[in-house]
Each structure stands twice: as C-alpha cells, then as structure tokens.
Amino acid sequence: MDTIVVRTFLEVVACDSFAGAAERLFVSQSAVSLRIKSLEEQLGRKVFLRSKTGIKLTPAGRRFQRYAQSFLQVWEEAKQQVAVPDGYRDILVVAGEYGLWSRLLVRWLPLLGEHMPEIAFRAEVARYDRITRQMIEGTVDMAVLYTPQVRPGIKVEHLFDETMLLVSTSPDREGLDEDYVFIDWGEEFTAFHSTQFPDFQHPRMTFQLGTVTLNYLLNNGGSAYMPQRLVDPLLDTKQLFMVDGMPEFVQPAHVAWRDQVKPRIVEEALAHLRETVAKSLRNELPPPFWAGS
C-alpha cells in the first residue's frame, strides 16, 4: 500500500475536508480525491461518506484509521533504520530556511557532530513550504524556519525573534530607491512590506536567498532588509549602514520536529540549538566569512 495514499487519508481525517487536506499536502483537490479513490479500491470499502455538509468516516474508515497511523509509524522507523550509515546508531535529518543557515545553523551542526558522535546527520536547505512538505512526508526530522505550520505529529517551539533592518552600502541613502533589492523572507514579511511601502510594489531586483543578496550588495551596492544578527559585523566595519527612519520588522523563528523522532535525540539537539541561538543573540558567534573583506 502506498504511504502517500495512507498519509492523504489521515490528512483528510484531520481536516474534515478534501480541500483542507489538499492545502496541507500542497497538492490539488482532485489529486486528493484520486488518492482516496485508490485507497477505497484497495480496501474494497468506502472510507468516507460525502455530502453537501461535508464528509465523515464510515465504520470501515474508522477501523482503518488506527491501522493507518501504525502503518506510517512502522514505515518511518524502517526508513530511518535503513538510512543509518554503518558505524552509527541513528540518523537525524535537519533542515532550515536559507536565511537561517548563515551565522546560526552552520554553527549548530558542528556542535551536534561533537556531542552526538553516535548519530549521523543530513542537512537540507529549502523554503519553508518545501520544508513543511518534507516534514509531513517524514523525510525531514527537525527544522528551523520562520513560518512553521502546526500539523498532527509535528511539534513547534519558538526560538527567537529575528529583527529585520533596512541596510545599505551607502551611508547617505534615504528610503527605498532604484537600487533597493527585495528579499522574499516569507508571507509575513511580504505583508509587512506591502503595508509599510504601498507605493513600492514592483522592485527592480528580487531575490529569494538572503545570503546571496548580501554578497550581491557588497559587490554591487544597494539596499535590502536583512537580519540584524547577520549584518551586525558588517555594520561594525562600515561595510553596511542602517537607513535612518525606516521601520523594522520582527520575524519570529521557530524549531519544529516530528514527534516520532527519539526523545533523547530531540532533547540533545534542541539543547545545542538553544545554546547556539543564545550565543547568536549575544553576538558571540564568529562573523560570516565575507565580513573580513
């Protein structure tokens, strides 16, 4: 039986609708319908009763729900164990949004390797929507991201508040101009930007990767909203300057993890992550490699 079909069934149960499950799974509603139809054909029984008022589980669907949850849990445990490299006891797959790796998560990974020698690690870098999908599919165990989505089987903890500042390579810049670079820091930042700058809807240059944008600014000049923890060393060395009188944006950062990951591994990884965040907020982490140029 296809795990994607089983996972889709559980999402429909959690949402009480095909449309809600489609949104959570980042697929079309017709794809959800086809998966449920495939499941019902394999079981030889209807699992949902559909009506104009919504859907509900049939008796067969309620019985299958218990087995579906157990099936996915066993499958995820099997995948984890098969993926463990020789010489290690477990593997932990971590992910983070692009802007959170520089000067933060790149300092977290060495701590994990040093203090958890029996664990192998794999790191992923992606946008929040892809990370969420990977966690739902069970291919990512723990993630640090700006825009977490609370889902069954995924726990979320607030880590810190990221302050976004408008910085420029010129000390005399005022407001947004033709050299301004818009960075896609997520839905909340985009909403903030639209509210604060309603007349500046179409920037000439747009980037999805904050660290790439920072390199672009240092090489070509311009301005952009960047995390304070990332640009502090560059402000100190006068490679960047704050643009006076411009609004700041506070972007909460969170850590999310699947509750099927062994508690011992989660607790130790979280402890080292919190330690790294605390050092970052105190500006005790080494500057990025480009800050010394």
Short mmCIF file of N, CA and C in Angstrom, two decimals, residues 12-191:
data_model
loop_
_atom_site.label_atom_id
_atom_site.label_comp_id
_atom_site.label_asym_id
_atom_site.label_seq_id
_atom_site.Cartn_x
_atom_site.Cartn_y
_atom_site.Cartn_z
N VAL A 12 -7.01 14.02 5.40
CA VAL A 12 -8.44 14.28 5.20
C VAL A 12 -9.19 14.13 6.52
N VAL A 13 -8.83 13.11 7.29
CA VAL A 13 -9.45 12.91 8.60
C VAL A 13 -9.18 14.11 9.50
N ALA A 14 -7.94 14.58 9.51
CA ALA A 14 -7.56 15.69 10.38
C ALA A 14 -8.25 16.99 9.99
N CYS A 15 -8.48 17.18 8.69
CA CYS A 15 -9.06 18.44 8.20
C CYS A 15 -10.58 18.39 8.05
N ASP A 16 -11.14 17.18 8.03
CA ASP A 16 -12.57 17.02 7.77
C ASP A 16 -12.96 17.53 6.39
N SER A 17 -12.01 17.60 5.48
CA SER A 17 -12.35 18.04 4.13
C SER A 17 -11.24 17.68 3.16
N PHE A 18 -11.60 17.47 1.91
CA PHE A 18 -10.61 17.20 0.88
C PHE A 18 -9.82 18.47 0.56
N ALA A 19 -10.51 19.62 0.58
CA ALA A 19 -9.85 20.88 0.25
C ALA A 19 -8.77 21.21 1.28
N GLY A 20 -9.11 21.01 2.56
CA GLY A 20 -8.13 21.28 3.61
C GLY A 20 -6.93 20.37 3.51
N ALA A 21 -7.16 19.09 3.21
CA ALA A 21 -6.05 18.15 3.06
C ALA A 21 -5.18 18.53 1.87
N ALA A 22 -5.81 18.97 0.78
CA ALA A 22 -5.05 19.37 -0.40
C ALA A 22 -4.13 20.54 -0.08
N GLU A 23 -4.63 21.51 0.69
CA GLU A 23 -3.81 22.66 1.07
C GLU A 23 -2.64 22.24 1.94
N ARG A 24 -2.88 21.36 2.87
CA ARG A 24 -1.81 20.91 3.76
C ARG A 24 -0.76 20.08 3.04
N LEU A 25 -1.20 19.32 2.05
CA LEU A 25 -0.28 18.45 1.33
C LEU A 25 0.35 19.12 0.11
N PHE A 26 -0.08 20.37 -0.18
CA PHE A 26 0.44 21.12 -1.31
C PHE A 26 0.17 20.40 -2.63
N VAL A 27 -1.05 19.86 -2.75
CA VAL A 27 -1.48 19.22 -3.99
C VAL A 27 -2.87 19.73 -4.33
N SER A 28 -3.38 19.36 -5.49
CA SER A 28 -4.73 19.77 -5.88
C SER A 28 -5.78 18.92 -5.18
N GLN A 29 -7.00 19.45 -5.12
CA GLN A 29 -8.09 18.69 -4.51
C GLN A 29 -8.40 17.44 -5.32
N SER A 30 -8.25 17.53 -6.63
CA SER A 30 -8.51 16.35 -7.47
C SER A 30 -7.49 15.25 -7.18
N ALA A 31 -6.25 15.63 -6.86
CA ALA A 31 -5.23 14.63 -6.51
C ALA A 31 -5.61 13.91 -5.23
N VAL A 32 -6.14 14.66 -4.26
CA VAL A 32 -6.60 14.04 -3.01
C VAL A 32 -7.73 13.07 -3.29
N SER A 33 -8.68 13.48 -4.12
CA SER A 33 -9.82 12.61 -4.46
C SER A 33 -9.35 11.32 -5.12
N LEU A 34 -8.39 11.42 -6.03
CA LEU A 34 -7.88 10.23 -6.71
C LEU A 34 -7.19 9.29 -5.73
N ARG A 35 -6.46 9.85 -4.78
CA ARG A 35 -5.77 9.01 -3.79
C ARG A 35 -6.77 8.28 -2.90
N ILE A 36 -7.81 8.98 -2.47
CA ILE A 36 -8.82 8.34 -1.63
C ILE A 36 -9.57 7.27 -2.42
N LYS A 37 -9.84 7.55 -3.70
CA LYS A 37 -10.50 6.55 -4.54
C LYS A 37 -9.62 5.31 -4.66
N SER A 38 -8.30 5.51 -4.84
CA SER A 38 -7.37 4.38 -4.92
C SER A 38 -7.37 3.58 -3.63
N LEU A 39 -7.40 4.27 -2.50
CA LEU A 39 -7.43 3.58 -1.20
C LEU A 39 -8.69 2.74 -1.07
N GLU A 40 -9.82 3.31 -1.42
CA GLU A 40 -11.09 2.59 -1.30
C GLU A 40 -11.12 1.38 -2.22
N GLU A 41 -10.51 1.50 -3.40
CA GLU A 41 -10.46 0.36 -4.31
C GLU A 41 -9.58 -0.75 -3.73
N GLN A 42 -8.47 -0.37 -3.09
CA GLN A 42 -7.59 -1.39 -2.49
C GLN A 42 -8.25 -2.08 -1.30
N LEU A 43 -9.00 -1.31 -0.51
CA LEU A 43 -9.66 -1.88 0.67
C LEU A 43 -10.96 -2.58 0.32
N GLY A 44 -11.53 -2.20 -0.81
CA GLY A 44 -12.83 -2.76 -1.19
C GLY A 44 -13.97 -2.22 -0.35
N ARG A 45 -13.75 -1.10 0.32
CA ARG A 45 -14.78 -0.48 1.16
C ARG A 45 -14.65 1.03 1.06
N LYS A 46 -15.76 1.72 1.25
CA LYS A 46 -15.74 3.17 1.33
C LYS A 46 -15.20 3.58 2.69
N VAL A 47 -14.33 4.61 2.70
CA VAL A 47 -13.79 5.09 3.98
C VAL A 47 -14.40 6.42 4.38
N PHE A 48 -15.02 7.12 3.44
CA PHE A 48 -15.67 8.40 3.75
C PHE A 48 -17.08 8.43 3.17
N LEU A 49 -17.98 9.06 3.90
CA LEU A 49 -19.30 9.40 3.39
C LEU A 49 -19.28 10.87 3.00
N ARG A 50 -19.64 11.16 1.77
CA ARG A 50 -19.60 12.53 1.27
C ARG A 50 -21.01 13.08 1.16
N SER A 51 -21.18 14.34 1.56
CA SER A 51 -22.47 15.01 1.43
C SER A 51 -22.22 16.50 1.24
N LYS A 52 -23.28 17.26 1.03
CA LYS A 52 -23.13 18.70 0.85
C LYS A 52 -22.63 19.39 2.12
N THR A 53 -22.87 18.79 3.26
CA THR A 53 -22.45 19.39 4.53
C THR A 53 -21.02 19.02 4.91
N GLY A 54 -20.41 18.10 4.16
CA GLY A 54 -19.03 17.73 4.47
C GLY A 54 -18.81 16.24 4.32
N ILE A 55 -17.82 15.73 5.03
CA ILE A 55 -17.50 14.30 4.98
C ILE A 55 -17.40 13.75 6.39
N LYS A 56 -17.57 12.45 6.51
CA LYS A 56 -17.32 11.79 7.78
C LYS A 56 -16.88 10.36 7.50
N LEU A 57 -16.17 9.80 8.47
CA LEU A 57 -15.67 8.44 8.32
C LEU A 57 -16.79 7.42 8.35
N THR A 58 -16.66 6.41 7.51
CA THR A 58 -17.55 5.25 7.60
C THR A 58 -17.02 4.35 8.72
N PRO A 59 -17.80 3.36 9.16
CA PRO A 59 -17.26 2.41 10.15
C PRO A 59 -15.97 1.76 9.68
N ALA A 60 -15.89 1.43 8.38
CA ALA A 60 -14.65 0.85 7.84
C ALA A 60 -13.51 1.87 7.91
N GLY A 61 -13.83 3.13 7.64
CA GLY A 61 -12.83 4.19 7.71
C GLY A 61 -12.29 4.37 9.11
N ARG A 62 -13.18 4.29 10.10
CA ARG A 62 -12.73 4.43 11.49
C ARG A 62 -11.81 3.28 11.89
N ARG A 63 -12.14 2.09 11.43
CA ARG A 63 -11.28 0.94 11.76
C ARG A 63 -9.92 1.07 11.08
N PHE A 64 -9.94 1.54 9.82
CA PHE A 64 -8.69 1.68 9.08
C PHE A 64 -7.80 2.78 9.67
N GLN A 65 -8.40 3.79 10.27
CA GLN A 65 -7.63 4.91 10.81
C GLN A 65 -6.57 4.44 11.81
N ARG A 66 -6.94 3.51 12.68
CA ARG A 66 -5.98 3.02 13.67
C ARG A 66 -4.80 2.33 13.00
N TYR A 67 -5.10 1.50 12.00
CA TYR A 67 -4.03 0.79 11.30
C TYR A 67 -3.19 1.73 10.44
N ALA A 68 -3.82 2.77 9.89
CA ALA A 68 -3.10 3.73 9.06
C ALA A 68 -2.02 4.44 9.86
N GLN A 69 -2.35 4.86 11.07
CA GLN A 69 -1.37 5.54 11.91
C GLN A 69 -0.21 4.61 12.28
N SER A 70 -0.54 3.37 12.61
CA SER A 70 0.51 2.40 12.94
C SER A 70 1.37 2.08 11.73
N PHE A 71 0.72 1.97 10.57
CA PHE A 71 1.43 1.66 9.33
C PHE A 71 2.48 2.71 9.02
N LEU A 72 2.11 3.99 9.12
CA LEU A 72 3.05 5.06 8.82
C LEU A 72 4.19 5.10 9.83
N GLN A 73 3.87 4.86 11.08
CA GLN A 73 4.90 4.89 12.11
C GLN A 73 5.94 3.80 11.86
N VAL A 74 5.48 2.59 11.56
CA VAL A 74 6.40 1.49 11.28
C VAL A 74 7.23 1.79 10.03
N TRP A 75 6.58 2.35 9.01
CA TRP A 75 7.28 2.67 7.77
C TRP A 75 8.38 3.70 8.00
N GLU A 76 8.07 4.76 8.77
CA GLU A 76 9.06 5.79 9.04
C GLU A 76 10.23 5.23 9.85
N GLU A 77 9.94 4.39 10.81
CA GLU A 77 11.00 3.78 11.61
C GLU A 77 11.90 2.90 10.73
N ALA A 78 11.28 2.17 9.81
CA ALA A 78 12.05 1.32 8.90
C ALA A 78 12.96 2.16 8.00
N LYS A 79 12.42 3.25 7.46
CA LYS A 79 13.23 4.12 6.60
C LYS A 79 14.41 4.71 7.35
N GLN A 80 14.15 5.13 8.58
CA GLN A 80 15.22 5.71 9.39
C GLN A 80 16.34 4.71 9.62
N GLN A 81 15.97 3.50 9.98
CA GLN A 81 16.98 2.49 10.29
C GLN A 81 17.77 2.08 9.06
N VAL A 82 17.10 1.96 7.92
CA VAL A 82 17.80 1.58 6.69
C VAL A 82 18.77 2.68 6.26
N ALA A 83 18.41 3.94 6.54
CA ALA A 83 19.23 5.08 6.10
C ALA A 83 20.45 5.32 6.98
N VAL A 84 20.52 4.67 8.14
CA VAL A 84 21.64 4.90 9.06
C VAL A 84 22.93 4.35 8.45
N PRO A 85 23.96 5.19 8.28
CA PRO A 85 25.24 4.69 7.74
C PRO A 85 25.90 3.71 8.71
N ASP A 86 26.73 2.85 8.17
CA ASP A 86 27.45 1.90 9.00
C ASP A 86 28.30 2.64 10.03
N GLY A 87 28.28 2.13 11.25
CA GLY A 87 29.07 2.73 12.31
C GLY A 87 28.33 3.73 13.17
N TYR A 88 27.05 3.99 12.84
CA TYR A 88 26.24 4.94 13.61
C TYR A 88 24.96 4.26 14.08
N ARG A 89 24.40 4.78 15.16
CA ARG A 89 23.19 4.18 15.73
C ARG A 89 21.92 4.76 15.13
N ASP A 90 21.94 6.04 14.76
CA ASP A 90 20.76 6.71 14.22
C ASP A 90 21.20 7.78 13.24
N ILE A 91 20.19 8.33 12.55
CA ILE A 91 20.44 9.46 11.65
C ILE A 91 19.41 10.54 11.95
N LEU A 92 19.83 11.79 11.92
CA LEU A 92 18.93 12.92 12.14
C LEU A 92 19.01 13.83 10.92
N VAL A 93 17.87 14.04 10.27
CA VAL A 93 17.81 14.91 9.10
C VAL A 93 17.29 16.27 9.55
N VAL A 94 18.12 17.30 9.39
CA VAL A 94 17.74 18.65 9.82
C VAL A 94 17.62 19.54 8.59
N ALA A 95 16.77 20.55 8.70
CA ALA A 95 16.55 21.48 7.59
C ALA A 95 16.40 22.88 8.14
N GLY A 96 16.64 23.86 7.28
CA GLY A 96 16.48 25.25 7.68
C GLY A 96 16.23 26.12 6.48
N GLU A 97 15.50 27.21 6.70
CA GLU A 97 15.33 28.19 5.63
C GLU A 97 16.67 28.84 5.32
N TYR A 98 16.78 29.35 4.10
CA TYR A 98 18.05 29.86 3.61
C TYR A 98 18.68 30.89 4.56
N GLY A 99 17.89 31.86 5.01
CA GLY A 99 18.43 32.94 5.81
C GLY A 99 18.87 32.55 7.20
N LEU A 100 18.51 31.35 7.64
CA LEU A 100 18.84 30.92 9.00
C LEU A 100 20.12 30.11 9.08
N TRP A 101 20.71 29.76 7.95
CA TRP A 101 21.93 28.96 7.98
C TRP A 101 23.16 29.81 8.31
N SER A 102 23.29 30.95 7.65
CA SER A 102 24.47 31.77 7.88
C SER A 102 24.51 32.29 9.31
N ARG A 103 25.63 32.09 9.95
CA ARG A 103 25.90 32.60 11.30
C ARG A 103 24.99 32.01 12.36
N LEU A 104 24.27 30.93 12.04
CA LEU A 104 23.44 30.29 13.06
C LEU A 104 23.49 28.77 12.91
N LEU A 105 22.77 28.24 11.93
CA LEU A 105 22.70 26.78 11.81
C LEU A 105 24.03 26.17 11.40
N VAL A 106 24.87 26.92 10.68
CA VAL A 106 26.19 26.38 10.35
C VAL A 106 27.05 26.24 11.60
N ARG A 107 26.70 26.95 12.67
CA ARG A 107 27.40 26.81 13.95
C ARG A 107 26.77 25.73 14.82
N TRP A 108 25.52 25.40 14.52
CA TRP A 108 24.81 24.36 15.29
C TRP A 108 25.29 22.97 14.89
N LEU A 109 25.45 22.74 13.59
CA LEU A 109 25.82 21.41 13.11
C LEU A 109 27.12 20.88 13.72
N PRO A 110 28.18 21.69 13.80
CA PRO A 110 29.40 21.15 14.44
C PRO A 110 29.19 20.74 15.89
N LEU A 111 28.32 21.45 16.61
CA LEU A 111 28.02 21.05 17.99
C LEU A 111 27.35 19.68 18.03
N LEU A 112 26.43 19.46 17.09
CA LEU A 112 25.77 18.16 17.02
C LEU A 112 26.80 17.06 16.76
N GLY A 113 27.68 17.30 15.80
CA GLY A 113 28.69 16.30 15.48
C GLY A 113 29.64 16.03 16.63
N GLU A 114 29.97 17.07 17.39
CA GLU A 114 30.91 16.92 18.50
C GLU A 114 30.29 16.19 19.68
N HIS A 115 29.05 16.52 20.01
CA HIS A 115 28.44 15.99 21.23
C HIS A 115 27.54 14.78 21.00
N MET A 116 27.26 14.45 19.74
CA MET A 116 26.42 13.30 19.44
C MET A 116 27.16 12.40 18.44
N PRO A 117 28.29 11.83 18.84
CA PRO A 117 29.15 11.09 17.89
C PRO A 117 28.51 9.82 17.34
N GLU A 118 27.49 9.30 18.01
CA GLU A 118 26.86 8.06 17.54
C GLU A 118 25.77 8.32 16.51
N ILE A 119 25.51 9.61 16.21
CA ILE A 119 24.44 9.99 15.29
C ILE A 119 25.04 10.50 13.98
N ALA A 120 24.47 10.07 12.85
CA ALA A 120 24.81 10.64 11.54
C ALA A 120 23.81 11.75 11.23
N PHE A 121 24.22 12.73 10.43
CA PHE A 121 23.37 13.88 10.14
C PHE A 121 23.30 14.14 8.64
N ARG A 122 22.14 14.63 8.21
CA ARG A 122 21.99 15.14 6.85
C ARG A 122 21.31 16.49 6.93
N ALA A 123 21.83 17.47 6.23
CA ALA A 123 21.30 18.84 6.29
C ALA A 123 20.62 19.21 4.98
N GLU A 124 19.48 19.88 5.09
CA GLU A 124 18.71 20.33 3.93
C GLU A 124 18.53 21.84 4.02
N VAL A 125 18.57 22.51 2.87
CA VAL A 125 18.32 23.95 2.79
C VAL A 125 17.18 24.16 1.80
N ALA A 126 16.11 24.84 2.25
CA ALA A 126 14.94 24.99 1.37
C ALA A 126 14.04 26.10 1.89
N ARG A 127 13.03 26.45 1.11
CA ARG A 127 12.00 27.38 1.55
C ARG A 127 11.08 26.68 2.56
N TYR A 128 10.34 27.51 3.31
CA TYR A 128 9.50 26.97 4.38
C TYR A 128 8.44 26.01 3.86
N ASP A 129 7.88 26.27 2.68
CA ASP A 129 6.81 25.41 2.19
C ASP A 129 7.33 24.02 1.83
N ARG A 130 8.53 23.98 1.24
CA ARG A 130 9.11 22.67 0.92
C ARG A 130 9.50 21.93 2.20
N ILE A 131 10.05 22.66 3.18
CA ILE A 131 10.43 22.02 4.44
C ILE A 131 9.20 21.42 5.11
N THR A 132 8.10 22.17 5.12
CA THR A 132 6.87 21.66 5.72
C THR A 132 6.42 20.38 5.04
N ARG A 133 6.47 20.37 3.71
CA ARG A 133 6.08 19.17 2.96
C ARG A 133 7.00 18.00 3.30
N GLN A 134 8.29 18.27 3.43
CA GLN A 134 9.24 17.20 3.77
C GLN A 134 8.98 16.63 5.16
N MET A 135 8.59 17.49 6.09
CA MET A 135 8.29 17.00 7.44
C MET A 135 7.02 16.16 7.44
N ILE A 136 6.03 16.59 6.67
CA ILE A 136 4.80 15.81 6.54
C ILE A 136 5.10 14.44 5.95
N GLU A 137 5.99 14.42 4.97
CA GLU A 137 6.33 13.16 4.30
C GLU A 137 7.31 12.31 5.12
N GLY A 138 7.85 12.89 6.19
CA GLY A 138 8.76 12.14 7.05
C GLY A 138 10.19 12.10 6.57
N THR A 139 10.57 12.96 5.61
CA THR A 139 11.93 12.96 5.10
C THR A 139 12.82 13.97 5.81
N VAL A 140 12.24 14.83 6.64
CA VAL A 140 12.99 15.75 7.50
C VAL A 140 12.51 15.56 8.93
N ASP A 141 13.46 15.46 9.86
CA ASP A 141 13.12 15.21 11.26
C ASP A 141 12.96 16.48 12.08
N MET A 142 13.83 17.45 11.84
CA MET A 142 13.85 18.67 12.64
C MET A 142 14.18 19.84 11.72
N ALA A 143 13.52 20.98 11.93
CA ALA A 143 13.73 22.12 11.04
C ALA A 143 13.65 23.42 11.81
N VAL A 144 14.42 24.40 11.35
CA VAL A 144 14.37 25.76 11.88
C VAL A 144 13.85 26.65 10.76
N LEU A 145 12.77 27.35 11.02
CA LEU A 145 12.12 28.11 9.97
C LEU A 145 11.34 29.28 10.55
N TYR A 146 11.05 30.25 9.68
CA TYR A 146 10.32 31.43 10.09
C TYR A 146 8.82 31.18 10.14
N THR A 147 8.32 30.38 9.23
CA THR A 147 6.87 30.21 9.09
C THR A 147 6.49 28.75 9.29
N PRO A 148 6.43 28.29 10.54
CA PRO A 148 6.05 26.88 10.77
C PRO A 148 4.56 26.69 10.60
N GLN A 149 4.17 25.50 10.26
CA GLN A 149 2.76 25.16 10.16
C GLN A 149 2.49 24.00 11.12
N VAL A 150 1.57 24.23 12.04
CA VAL A 150 1.25 23.22 13.03
C VAL A 150 0.45 22.11 12.37
N ARG A 151 0.97 20.91 12.42
CA ARG A 151 0.34 19.75 11.83
C ARG A 151 0.33 18.61 12.84
N PRO A 152 -0.58 17.66 12.67
CA PRO A 152 -0.54 16.47 13.54
C PRO A 152 0.81 15.77 13.43
N GLY A 153 1.40 15.44 14.57
CA GLY A 153 2.67 14.74 14.58
C GLY A 153 3.89 15.64 14.50
N ILE A 154 3.68 16.97 14.45
CA ILE A 154 4.79 17.92 14.39
C ILE A 154 4.68 18.89 15.57
N LYS A 155 5.74 19.01 16.34
CA LYS A 155 5.77 19.93 17.48
C LYS A 155 6.58 21.16 17.10
N VAL A 156 6.18 22.31 17.66
CA VAL A 156 6.80 23.58 17.31
C VAL A 156 7.17 24.34 18.58
N GLU A 157 8.34 24.96 18.57
CA GLU A 157 8.80 25.77 19.71
C GLU A 157 9.38 27.08 19.18
N HIS A 158 8.98 28.19 19.81
CA HIS A 158 9.54 29.49 19.44
C HIS A 158 10.99 29.56 19.89
N LEU A 159 11.89 30.00 19.00
CA LEU A 159 13.31 30.09 19.32
C LEU A 159 13.75 31.51 19.68
N PHE A 160 13.48 32.44 18.77
CA PHE A 160 13.88 33.83 19.00
C PHE A 160 13.16 34.71 17.99
N ASP A 161 13.25 36.01 18.20
CA ASP A 161 12.66 36.97 17.27
C ASP A 161 13.77 37.61 16.44
N GLU A 162 13.65 37.44 15.15
CA GLU A 162 14.64 37.99 14.21
C GLU A 162 14.24 39.42 13.86
N THR A 163 15.14 40.37 14.05
CA THR A 163 14.86 41.76 13.68
C THR A 163 15.44 42.04 12.31
N MET A 164 14.57 42.44 11.39
CA MET A 164 14.99 42.77 10.03
C MET A 164 15.20 44.28 9.92
N LEU A 165 16.38 44.68 9.47
CA LEU A 165 16.74 46.08 9.32
C LEU A 165 16.94 46.42 7.85
N LEU A 166 16.60 47.65 7.49
CA LEU A 166 16.92 48.12 6.15
C LEU A 166 18.35 48.65 6.18
N VAL A 167 19.24 47.98 5.45
CA VAL A 167 20.65 48.37 5.43
C VAL A 167 21.06 48.71 4.00
N SER A 168 22.13 49.49 3.91
CA SER A 168 22.59 49.95 2.60
C SER A 168 24.11 49.98 2.57
N THR A 169 24.66 49.91 1.38
CA THR A 169 26.11 50.06 1.22
C THR A 169 26.52 51.53 1.23
N SER A 170 25.54 52.43 1.21
CA SER A 170 25.82 53.87 1.23
C SER A 170 25.34 54.47 2.55
N PRO A 171 26.15 55.31 3.21
CA PRO A 171 25.71 55.92 4.47
C PRO A 171 24.68 57.02 4.29
N ASP A 172 24.46 57.46 3.07
CA ASP A 172 23.58 58.61 2.82
C ASP A 172 22.25 58.23 2.18
N ARG A 173 21.96 56.95 2.10
CA ARG A 173 20.75 56.52 1.42
C ARG A 173 19.51 56.87 2.24
N GLU A 174 18.44 57.25 1.58
CA GLU A 174 17.18 57.57 2.25
C GLU A 174 16.05 56.78 1.59
N GLY A 175 15.35 55.98 2.39
CA GLY A 175 14.20 55.25 1.88
C GLY A 175 14.56 54.19 0.85
N LEU A 176 13.54 53.80 0.07
CA LEU A 176 13.73 52.80 -0.98
C LEU A 176 13.94 53.50 -2.31
N ASP A 177 14.93 53.07 -3.05
CA ASP A 177 15.19 53.68 -4.35
C ASP A 177 15.42 52.59 -5.39
N GLU A 178 15.94 52.97 -6.54
CA GLU A 178 16.08 52.01 -7.64
C GLU A 178 17.11 50.93 -7.35
N ASP A 179 17.98 51.15 -6.36
CA ASP A 179 18.97 50.13 -6.01
C ASP A 179 18.49 49.20 -4.90
N TYR A 180 17.23 49.38 -4.47
CA TYR A 180 16.69 48.52 -3.41
C TYR A 180 16.45 47.11 -3.95
N VAL A 181 16.81 46.12 -3.14
CA VAL A 181 16.62 44.71 -3.50
C VAL A 181 15.59 44.11 -2.55
N PHE A 182 14.52 43.57 -3.09
CA PHE A 182 13.50 42.91 -2.26
C PHE A 182 13.88 41.45 -2.06
N ILE A 183 13.82 41.00 -0.80
CA ILE A 183 14.10 39.61 -0.47
C ILE A 183 12.83 38.95 0.02
N ASP A 184 12.52 37.79 -0.49
CA ASP A 184 11.33 37.05 -0.06
C ASP A 184 11.64 36.35 1.26
N TRP A 185 11.34 37.03 2.36
CA TRP A 185 11.55 36.45 3.69
C TRP A 185 10.32 35.71 4.19
N GLY A 186 9.32 35.49 3.34
CA GLY A 186 8.12 34.77 3.75
C GLY A 186 6.87 35.62 3.67
N GLU A 187 5.73 34.99 3.91
CA GLU A 187 4.44 35.65 3.75
C GLU A 187 4.27 36.83 4.70
N GLU A 188 4.71 36.68 5.96
CA GLU A 188 4.53 37.75 6.95
C GLU A 188 5.36 38.98 6.58
N PHE A 189 6.58 38.76 6.12
CA PHE A 189 7.40 39.90 5.71
C PHE A 189 6.81 40.58 4.48
N THR A 190 6.32 39.80 3.54
CA THR A 190 5.72 40.38 2.33
C THR A 190 4.51 41.24 2.69
N ALA A 191 3.69 40.78 3.65
CA ALA A 191 2.53 41.56 4.09
C ALA A 191 3.00 42.86 4.76
#
